[in-house]
Amino acid sequence: MPYVEKFKGPKALNGKEFTYCPGCHHGIIHRLVAEVIDELGIQGKTLMVSPVGCSVFGYEFFELDGTVAAHGRAPAVATGMKRATPDKVVFTYQGDGDLAAIGTAEIIHAANRGEKITTIFVNNAIYGMTGGQMAPTTLLGMKTTTSPYGRRAEVEGHPIHMSEVIKELDGVAYLARTKVNTPMDVKKTKAAIKKAFEAQLNGDGFGMVEILSTCPTNWGVSPVEANKWLEENLVKEYPLGTFIDKVGEAK
Amino acid sequence: MAEKVMVKGTEAIGEAAIRAGCRLYYGYPITPQSELTEYMARRLPEVEGTFLQAESEVAAVNMIYGAACTGRRVFTSTSSPGFSLMQEGVSYIAGAELPAVFVNVVRGGPGLGDIQPGQCDYFQATKGGGHGDYRMVVYGPESLQEAVELTSKAFDVADKYRVVSMLLADGLLGQMMEPVEFPDFVDLNTLPDHSSWAMTGNEGREAHKVTSFNIDPYGLEEMNERYQATYKKIIENEQMHEEYMLEDADVVIVAYGTIGRIAKSVAKMAREQGIKAGVFRPITLWPYPYEALSKFTDQAKLFFTVEMSAGQMVEDVKLSVNGKKPVEFYGRMGGVVPTPTEILNKLKELV
Ligand SMILES: Cc1ncc(C[n+]2csc(CCOP(=O)(O)OP(=O)(O)O)c2C)c(N)n1
Ligand code: SF4
């Protein structure tokens, strides 16, 4: 009988089944974060701050000490935690509603202070958990339950480009925008996540990866169509790239 | 115990927190307590502590939440509008059963109000403020010496029960100068061990999950039952009050904090004029010393509550007295401090 290695998940995940919808990228992104934590050998000293939003259960899936912050406040919670125990690795995991709406102040100031934390920012251009309302990142013309006529710049304002805003802040050591809808993108995203953690481990400053992501459920399309929609629409509004890479430059 | 030193209120509380073993302060300036924030900024680096000025009270309280998750002693201070902003975080801290200490140096409200001393945040402090069924242990110091002692106590109680505790001070206390005897520095190695639940990295053990969250209503009800059981223990063990000239008193003046102190002068003046008055001063505003106060319902003819508010604590006094004797009230609002004479005049009108 040929030797078949049993499929094993990363150690930083506890193997609980994800509760995300079929085709949702949260699961892929969780796995990438866990693989990076394994590869960096930091599982025993990493503290996770989960958000409010679909990934509120993130802390349940990771085999790490974890907490759930109030909506949008994860960067402040992580700041308090990191300053209290600077030898630990602290990361936040946040959606666009969490990071780009209610928590705008907290993310901007944590990034600007050069807080030695890592932020995984999952941008699916919509509020997933609460049932598909408009997010600050919702595209113009995009219909959501609270922009039923399609988002209009003159009424609902423009989509906000958080990476482009955060890129202007001097405390940022690593900042990239990626996606995970193809195998190649998955590899690139993992490399970016690793760098964002390395920025923290080296003491370089704040690290963030914005990951364009799908919400097939609230976009009202199939998982395959969602990947396509992301490629054709989200990427146009939110260009991919590495905005800042000062990893290894501290001291 | 060292010799007495002359200090300012805000600084006395800050120094007391450091001596109690607190090395972490995150805060945001607001009058009349900014000197406490400034004191911590200056003092904490001297004791290898961490000070951080947050971008808002919303951020400050969440920083406190994050630090409290690691099991370390944490502390912040603010004044009324700032504490309103902190309510979100206080509710989360209470729900996650984390120890943390707050100081609210109350000013006149509502809204932006003014920067003069007030007691108008009593409801917010003792009845909730944030969402959900939670309680905070609330202390109302009358002097700087008491504020220093209650600061230590606030940390011990927060740690012991894993709850939020708060010093409800007012601008008078914050700004006054008095001689104070500070306790010795607590040996940091003797602080309570929180390693059984705190987030310190799961090296060699199961991961710790510290949250106020439970999507299952039965699970959340269980958590709430646990909170309530803790609060019951606090009610049984942590009530504090002071009785002043009450042995033979016909009139029980009920007042807390600096007004409690003024009330003692009023009682003395009243006695000189033949009115047998005494003072009941609650020190814990939650848990409220209901039973201790209710003991005077047989003896006294009148209960007289004095506050720098529209009459918030008067509701707790009425609960204690339970309709057995009249409860009267006198208060000033907007940050106006009542004088002993005007309180006495009101008392004379009533008897
Ligand atoms: C203070 C507060 N306001 C509103 C909510 C309700 N709420 C829960 S999740 C959510 C939106 C989350 O959207 P996003 O961050 O984009 O995450 P997703 O669900 O898309 O992953 C909102 C508004 C809340 N929990 N707390
Ligand atoms: S609602 Fe959207 S974001 Fe939430 S789990 Fe489902 S697909 Fe993912």
XYZ file of C-alpha atoms and ligand atoms in Angstrom:
636
model
C 0.000 0.000 0.000
C 1.500 3.338 -0.956
C 2.361 5.616 1.906
C -0.222 8.365 2.247
C 0.541 11.147 4.662
C -2.511 12.114 6.614
C -3.544 15.687 5.865
C -2.520 17.814 8.778
C -3.495 21.379 9.491
C -1.065 23.870 10.969
C -0.379 23.531 14.693
C -1.571 27.076 15.315
C -5.097 25.972 14.339
C -6.917 23.630 16.688
C -8.752 21.724 13.951
C -12.261 22.965 14.807
C -14.400 23.250 11.702
C -14.672 26.805 10.412
C -18.126 28.318 10.550
C -17.704 30.479 7.456
C -19.960 30.213 4.392
C -18.876 28.102 1.415
C -16.475 30.078 -0.757
C -15.687 32.660 1.914
C -12.034 33.612 2.090
C -11.875 33.978 5.872
C -11.008 30.259 6.135
C -8.115 30.483 3.659
C -6.756 33.556 5.414
C -7.002 31.892 8.849
C -4.995 28.991 7.525
C -2.297 31.243 6.062
C -1.908 33.143 9.320
C -1.603 29.854 11.214
C 1.002 28.482 8.774
C 3.078 31.642 9.161
C 2.886 31.393 12.958
C 4.064 27.774 12.726
C 6.896 28.612 10.362
C 8.088 31.478 12.536
C 7.906 29.194 15.580
C 5.968 31.760 17.617
C 2.830 29.821 18.544
C 3.654 29.757 22.258
C 3.992 33.514 22.506
C 1.403 34.856 20.084
C -1.734 36.604 21.347
C -4.720 37.054 19.053
C -7.253 39.863 19.106
C -10.432 38.894 17.246
C -12.833 41.465 15.856
C -16.566 41.939 15.660
C -17.831 40.621 12.319
C -17.929 37.189 10.729
C -14.474 36.344 12.041
C -15.494 37.096 15.622
C -14.932 33.358 16.232
C -11.340 33.557 14.989
C -10.044 33.154 18.540
C -11.916 29.830 18.748
C -10.095 28.327 15.771
C -6.541 29.304 16.630
C -4.566 27.354 19.200
C -3.392 30.620 20.727
C -4.344 32.778 23.690
C -7.089 35.007 22.342
C -9.674 37.632 23.080
C -12.486 39.448 21.259
C -12.318 43.231 21.121
C -15.284 45.576 20.887
C -16.235 46.532 17.316
C -13.279 48.353 15.777
C -11.203 48.584 18.955
C -8.822 45.698 18.267
C -5.815 47.965 17.543
C -6.263 49.704 20.912
C -6.659 46.365 22.700
C -3.557 45.056 20.923
C -1.658 48.228 21.840
C -2.488 47.804 25.515
C -1.542 44.140 25.366
C 1.729 44.629 23.501
C 2.881 47.492 25.723
C 2.073 45.385 28.779
C 4.025 42.383 27.460
C 6.480 43.539 24.774
C 8.021 40.068 24.468
C 4.775 38.643 23.052
C 3.607 38.711 19.440
C 0.227 40.413 19.142
C -1.981 40.473 16.080
C -5.440 41.727 15.208
C -7.716 40.222 12.596
C -10.298 42.705 11.307
C -12.928 43.162 8.633
C -13.586 46.355 6.688
C -16.556 47.348 8.826
C -14.391 46.846 11.880
C -11.258 48.583 10.640
C -12.498 51.150 8.129
C -15.707 52.344 9.822
C -16.133 52.208 13.595
C -12.449 51.553 14.213
C -10.861 54.084 11.853
C -9.359 56.155 14.645
C -7.883 53.161 16.436
C -6.144 51.714 13.359
C -4.782 55.063 12.178
C -3.317 55.907 15.551
C -1.893 52.461 16.227
C -0.236 52.527 12.795
C 1.004 56.074 13.282
C 2.513 55.257 16.670
C 4.377 52.446 14.965
C 2.777 50.035 17.379
C 4.671 46.749 17.149
C 1.618 44.715 16.273
C 0.399 42.981 13.124
C -2.986 43.557 11.517
C -4.698 41.211 9.101
C -7.303 43.344 7.336
C -9.917 41.365 5.408
C -11.657 43.634 2.898
C -14.781 42.108 1.374
C -16.398 45.489 0.673
C -19.465 44.652 2.746
C -20.675 43.940 6.277
C -20.911 40.157 6.298
C -22.139 39.213 9.727
C -24.974 41.695 10.012
C -26.409 40.730 6.665
C -24.817 42.638 3.825
C -24.982 46.326 4.684
C -22.823 48.946 3.023
C -19.228 49.210 4.221
C -16.918 52.204 3.798
C -15.146 50.028 1.212
C -18.304 49.226 -0.792
C -17.805 50.088 -4.461
C -19.685 52.881 -6.223
C -22.820 51.477 -7.785
C -22.688 48.379 -5.603
C -26.037 47.358 -4.165
C -26.181 46.399 -0.506
C -29.097 46.216 1.926
C -28.405 49.791 3.050
C -27.467 51.097 -0.384
C -30.327 49.447 -2.258
C -30.011 51.892 -5.186
C -26.311 51.261 -5.512
C -23.703 53.323 -3.697
C -23.691 56.914 -4.972
C -20.713 59.147 -4.260
C -22.884 62.196 -3.615
C -25.081 60.377 -1.088
C -23.017 57.638 0.499
C -19.545 58.971 -0.194
C -16.605 57.298 -1.871
C -15.000 53.933 -1.185
C -12.192 54.427 1.323
C -8.736 53.114 0.494
C -7.320 52.256 3.885
C -3.922 51.051 2.721
C -3.409 54.265 0.761
C -4.351 56.272 3.849
C -2.169 54.225 6.203
C 0.745 54.294 3.771
C 1.265 57.963 4.628
C 1.980 57.209 8.283
C 5.574 57.081 9.461
C 5.073 54.311 12.009
C 4.305 51.710 9.357
C 7.040 49.147 8.694
C 5.188 46.836 6.352
C 2.039 47.336 4.304
C 0.701 45.334 1.387
C -2.563 44.625 -0.392
C -3.095 41.095 -1.690
C -5.851 38.628 -2.584
C -6.342 34.891 -2.245
C -8.571 33.938 -5.202
C -5.854 32.006 -7.101
C -3.126 29.633 -5.871
C -0.451 32.150 -6.874
C -2.201 34.876 -4.874
C -2.428 32.554 -1.878
C 1.361 32.134 -1.975
C 1.921 35.873 -2.285
C -0.469 36.607 0.563
C 1.312 34.142 2.811
C 4.637 35.814 2.074
C 3.091 39.199 2.881
C 1.616 37.945 6.152
C 5.007 36.564 7.098
C 6.659 39.916 6.455
C 4.025 41.732 8.494
C 4.844 39.454 11.440
C 8.571 39.855 10.847
C 8.123 43.624 11.031
C 6.854 43.064 14.565
C 9.446 40.454 15.516
C 12.288 42.721 14.363
C 10.823 45.686 16.221
C 10.500 47.623 12.948
C 6.999 48.937 13.618
C 3.426 48.393 12.549
C 2.664 45.752 9.911
C -0.563 45.263 7.996
C -1.773 43.147 5.108
C -5.033 44.153 3.456
C -6.476 41.072 1.808
C -9.238 41.458 -0.778
C -11.812 38.840 0.055
C -15.164 37.437 -1.028
C -18.550 37.352 0.621
C -20.549 35.139 -1.777
C -23.459 35.067 0.650
C -24.032 38.809 0.810
C -22.842 39.573 -2.688
C -25.558 37.109 -3.759
C -23.355 35.085 -6.098
C -21.798 31.614 -6.196
C -18.293 31.116 -4.780
C -16.858 30.797 -8.306
C -18.615 33.950 -9.499
C -17.459 35.726 -6.337
C -13.824 35.007 -7.156
C -14.421 36.387 -10.625
C -16.257 39.453 -9.339
C -13.395 40.173 -6.978
C -10.900 39.942 -9.856
C -12.928 42.170 -12.157
C -14.170 44.789 -9.726
C -12.458 44.884 -6.329
C -8.938 44.732 -7.731
C -9.717 47.671 -10.002
C -10.751 49.848 -7.066
C -8.102 48.493 -4.693
C -4.875 47.886 -6.618
C -2.616 45.179 -5.248
C 0.935 45.835 -4.224
C 3.467 46.340 -1.494
C 3.172 49.913 -0.279
C 5.808 49.885 2.428
C 8.550 47.409 3.231
C 11.004 48.552 5.880
C 11.375 45.090 7.363
C 14.840 44.659 8.800
C 15.536 48.393 8.829
C 15.019 49.126 12.531
C 17.958 50.225 14.707
C 4.815 53.616 56.649
C 6.761 56.728 55.821
C 6.309 60.217 57.264
C 3.539 62.524 56.086
C 4.122 64.501 52.913
C 2.164 67.378 51.432
C 0.683 66.397 48.068
C -1.993 67.351 45.573
C -4.995 65.040 45.215
C -4.442 63.852 41.688
C -0.783 63.127 42.441
C -1.634 61.316 45.660
C -3.843 58.883 43.754
C -1.210 58.354 41.057
C 1.516 57.653 43.584
C -0.801 55.324 45.498
C -1.470 53.351 42.317
C 2.258 52.919 41.683
C 2.842 51.847 45.274
C 0.005 49.353 44.867
C 2.033 47.685 42.126
C 0.494 49.279 39.045
C 3.018 49.917 36.291
C 0.616 50.522 33.385
C -1.372 53.656 32.708
C -3.158 54.544 29.488
C -5.230 57.710 29.497
C -6.432 60.881 27.842
C -6.323 64.369 29.354
C -9.447 66.041 30.708
C -9.927 68.692 33.373
C -10.050 68.418 36.389
C -7.776 65.393 36.452
C -5.166 66.053 33.763
C -2.497 66.419 36.466
C -2.973 62.736 37.280
C -2.290 61.807 33.658
C 0.722 64.136 33.721
C 1.956 62.666 36.985
C 1.860 59.163 35.550
C 3.681 60.314 32.400
C 6.488 61.665 34.576
C 6.542 59.035 37.284
C 6.025 55.705 35.526
C 9.308 55.716 33.570
C 11.106 56.186 36.925
C 9.746 52.844 38.119
C 10.151 51.055 34.770
C 6.450 51.395 34.110
C 4.566 52.133 30.918
C 2.633 55.292 30.191
C 0.793 55.906 26.966
C -1.423 58.814 25.989
C -4.237 57.301 23.955
C -5.974 59.053 21.056
C -9.283 59.054 22.956
C -10.960 57.643 26.028
C -12.469 54.971 23.774
C -8.966 53.846 22.859
C -7.656 54.274 26.425
C -10.226 51.951 27.946
C -9.606 49.366 25.249
C -5.873 49.577 25.901
C -6.714 48.924 29.537
C -8.760 45.924 28.394
C -5.822 44.583 26.376
C -3.344 45.030 29.204
C -5.749 43.531 31.739
C -5.966 40.431 29.515
C -2.294 39.827 30.302
C -3.048 39.767 34.026
C -1.070 42.897 34.934
C -2.330 45.683 37.217
C -3.750 48.458 35.039
C -5.132 51.852 35.739
C -6.644 54.905 34.095
C -8.243 58.129 35.161
C -10.652 60.533 33.544
C -13.479 62.945 34.226
C -17.189 62.712 33.430
C -17.391 63.096 29.603
C -14.354 60.841 29.365
C -15.907 58.193 31.541
C -19.036 58.258 29.376
C -16.822 57.339 26.424
C -15.211 54.554 28.434
C -18.493 52.814 29.191
C -18.232 50.533 26.169
C -14.898 49.206 27.367
C -15.974 48.963 31.000
C -18.816 46.669 29.979
C -16.409 44.480 27.977
C -13.895 44.381 30.846
C -16.649 43.387 33.262
C -17.917 40.744 30.840
C -14.452 39.271 30.316
C -13.967 39.211 34.118
C -10.804 41.280 34.036
C -9.420 43.302 36.933
C -8.970 47.022 36.243
C -9.055 50.246 38.236
C -10.579 53.536 37.098
C -10.684 56.994 38.621
C -13.503 59.334 37.696
C -12.889 62.858 38.972
C -16.453 64.013 38.470
C -17.291 67.451 37.085
C -20.557 69.331 36.485
C -22.756 67.889 33.721
C -24.615 66.789 31.681
C -22.930 67.244 28.318
C -19.777 69.290 28.249
C -20.943 70.849 31.532
C -18.136 72.686 33.264
C -14.900 71.826 35.027
C -16.082 72.338 38.610
C -16.521 69.495 41.123
C -19.716 67.441 40.796
C -21.332 64.252 42.051
C -23.704 63.914 39.140
C -22.163 60.672 37.809
C -23.436 58.633 40.759
C -26.086 56.833 38.700
C -23.620 56.084 35.942
C -21.098 54.693 38.416
C -23.342 52.708 40.706
C -26.212 51.620 38.482
C -24.343 50.765 35.302
C -23.678 53.095 32.436
C -22.447 50.517 29.995
C -24.677 47.785 28.598
C -25.482 44.522 30.312
C -25.908 43.244 33.855
C -22.619 44.208 35.425
C -21.456 46.020 38.519
C -18.392 47.991 39.494
C -17.052 48.397 42.988
C -17.228 52.149 43.586
C -15.369 54.018 46.324
C -16.112 57.612 47.365
C -13.095 58.998 49.267
C -13.481 62.116 51.443
C -9.816 62.981 51.909
C -6.482 62.414 50.257
C -5.402 59.958 52.939
C -8.541 57.959 52.343
C -8.106 58.240 48.564
C -4.621 56.771 48.885
C -5.843 53.887 51.022
C -8.832 53.221 48.773
C -6.602 53.209 45.704
C -4.668 50.251 47.153
C -7.926 48.625 48.123
C -9.367 49.185 44.644
C -6.480 47.209 43.111
C -6.742 44.404 45.662
C -10.498 44.072 45.257
C -10.289 44.215 41.450
C -7.663 41.472 41.501
C -9.413 39.333 44.077
C -12.786 39.230 42.348
C -11.636 39.991 38.769
C -13.916 43.019 38.520
C -13.741 46.693 37.689
C -13.303 49.006 40.632
C -13.491 52.754 40.610
C -12.646 55.752 42.711
C -15.471 58.246 42.332
C -13.780 61.459 43.306
C -14.674 65.033 42.522
C -12.745 68.075 41.452
C -12.373 69.219 45.078
C -10.462 66.095 45.980
C -8.437 66.265 42.803
C -7.294 69.832 43.380
C -6.811 69.999 47.171
C -3.458 69.639 48.925
C -3.172 67.679 52.160
C -0.568 65.846 54.184
C -0.626 62.159 53.307
C 1.092 59.089 54.655
C 1.812 56.721 51.766
C 1.966 52.973 52.211
C 5.182 51.167 51.259
C 5.708 49.943 47.706
C 4.107 46.556 47.150
C 6.662 43.908 46.200
C 5.694 43.101 42.596
C 6.536 39.446 43.174
C 3.755 39.203 45.743
C 0.960 40.355 43.420
C -1.857 37.859 42.802
C -1.006 35.109 40.330
C -3.287 35.308 37.297
C -1.478 32.665 35.262
C -4.485 30.321 35.361
C -6.504 32.525 33.010
C -4.415 35.412 31.666
C -3.172 35.741 28.081
C 0.549 35.144 28.381
C 1.171 32.844 25.419
C 0.192 29.175 25.435
C 3.699 27.739 25.610
C 3.275 24.297 27.134
C -0.375 24.670 28.079
C -3.848 24.899 26.574
C -4.764 28.237 25.005
C -6.582 30.766 27.210
C -9.651 32.449 25.761
C -10.538 35.692 27.522
C -13.794 37.138 26.218
C -17.154 38.555 27.176
C -18.617 36.672 24.243
C -20.869 33.628 24.097
C -23.245 33.173 21.188
C -25.197 30.467 23.031
C -27.827 32.044 25.300
C -27.547 29.229 27.840
C -23.787 29.657 27.887
C -24.150 33.400 28.290
C -26.696 32.934 31.045
C -24.177 30.751 32.859
C -21.569 33.484 32.511
C -24.058 35.984 33.901
C -24.795 33.705 36.829
C -21.088 33.604 37.543
C -20.894 37.431 37.453
C -23.843 37.690 39.814
C -22.329 35.162 42.231
C -19.181 37.303 42.327
C -21.219 40.457 42.957
C -23.039 38.675 45.792
C -19.710 37.880 47.457
C -18.671 41.502 47.068
C -21.930 42.675 48.635
C -21.314 40.334 51.567
C -17.670 41.238 52.128
C -16.763 44.646 50.796
C -19.235 47.213 52.161
C -17.636 50.194 53.874
C -19.078 53.243 55.592
C -18.307 55.721 58.369
C -20.600 56.733 61.239
C -20.012 60.147 62.787
C -21.806 61.296 65.982
C -24.693 58.965 65.232
C -25.030 57.316 68.693
C -27.835 59.637 69.784
C -28.655 61.383 66.503
C -32.197 62.460 65.620
C -31.094 63.599 62.199
C -28.945 61.347 60.007
C -27.172 63.363 57.352
C -26.208 61.036 54.523
C -23.441 62.241 52.241
C -20.412 60.789 50.493
C -17.031 61.981 49.299
C -16.000 65.549 49.998
C -19.613 66.480 50.803
C -19.510 63.755 53.461
C -16.619 65.646 54.945
C -18.463 68.964 54.793
C -21.476 67.227 56.375
C -19.394 66.486 59.469
C -18.856 70.226 60.002
C -22.586 70.720 59.488
C -23.378 68.107 62.162
C -21.031 69.822 64.606
C -22.598 73.242 63.917
C -26.088 71.748 64.245
C -25.268 70.248 67.624
C -24.027 73.662 68.838
C -27.511 74.907 67.980
C -29.274 72.054 69.774
C -30.038 69.770 66.816
C -28.788 66.258 67.436
C -27.335 65.499 64.030
C -24.816 62.905 62.887
C -23.395 61.757 59.581
C -23.634 58.459 57.786
C -20.977 58.433 55.067
C -21.064 55.526 52.615
C -17.513 54.742 51.486
C -18.491 52.005 49.064
C -21.199 53.454 46.846
C -21.529 50.037 45.308
C -22.022 47.790 47.154
C -24.168 50.330 49.007
C -24.271 49.860 52.802
C -28.076 49.541 52.845
C -28.316 47.487 56.029
C -25.894 49.595 58.023
C -27.928 52.678 57.173
C -31.285 51.019 57.771
C -30.257 50.336 61.391
C -30.919 54.006 62.133
C -34.549 53.931 61.031
C -35.779 53.244 64.589
C -33.655 55.877 66.271
C -33.722 58.781 63.824
C -36.579 61.162 63.089
C -35.223 62.396 59.796
C -32.785 61.363 57.086
C -31.221 64.220 55.184
C -29.238 63.529 52.021
C -26.837 66.120 50.686
C -25.225 65.834 47.269
C -23.689 67.861 44.482
C -26.350 66.583 42.115
C -30.098 66.683 41.590
C -30.426 63.867 44.121
C -29.075 60.605 42.789
C -27.917 58.845 45.965
C -31.150 59.894 47.646
C -32.766 56.914 45.897
C -30.422 54.510 47.710
C -31.096 56.251 51.006
C -34.826 55.805 50.415
C -34.260 52.119 49.690
C -32.425 51.783 53.030
C -35.044 53.685 54.980
C -37.814 51.814 53.184
C -40.543 54.332 53.974
C -40.068 54.121 57.738
C -38.904 57.726 58.193
C -38.924 60.860 56.035
C -35.994 61.318 53.672
C -35.237 64.903 52.680
C -32.742 66.154 50.157
C -30.604 69.185 49.512
C -28.303 69.549 46.556
C -26.508 71.981 44.299
C -25.851 71.320 40.648
C -23.633 72.511 37.846
C -20.428 72.188 39.843
C -21.566 74.451 42.704
C -20.245 73.299 46.085
C -22.761 73.856 48.902
C -21.396 75.675 51.960
C -21.794 74.263 55.481
C -23.977 77.250 56.400
C -26.470 76.778 53.579
C -26.726 73.054 54.356
C -27.300 73.889 58.030
C -29.965 76.467 57.133
C -31.811 73.876 55.054
C -31.532 71.385 57.930
C -32.960 73.919 60.378
C -35.899 74.515 58.039
C -36.620 70.780 58.037
C -36.527 70.084 61.799
C -20.723 48.809 18.619
C -21.262 47.848 17.632
N -21.977 48.296 16.579
C -22.481 47.418 15.677
C -22.278 46.085 15.829
C -22.907 45.138 14.823
N -21.974 44.531 13.868
C -21.550 43.270 14.019
S -20.561 42.752 12.785
C -20.732 44.229 11.968
C -20.092 44.456 10.636
C -18.860 43.688 10.420
O -18.415 43.830 9.135
P -16.929 43.563 8.716
O -16.005 44.153 9.703
O -16.773 44.025 7.313
O -16.750 41.981 8.863
P -17.374 40.772 8.014
O -18.582 40.336 8.766
O -17.660 41.275 6.638
O -16.303 39.725 8.035
C -21.552 45.100 12.692
C -21.923 46.445 12.225
C -21.542 45.650 16.950
N -21.317 44.356 17.209
N -21.034 46.538 17.825
S -21.359 36.228 5.451
Fe -19.770 36.676 3.962
S -17.947 37.226 5.165
Fe -19.404 36.192 6.501
S -18.790 34.058 6.502
Fe -20.388 34.288 4.979
S -19.297 34.719 3.098
Fe -17.844 35.028 4.754
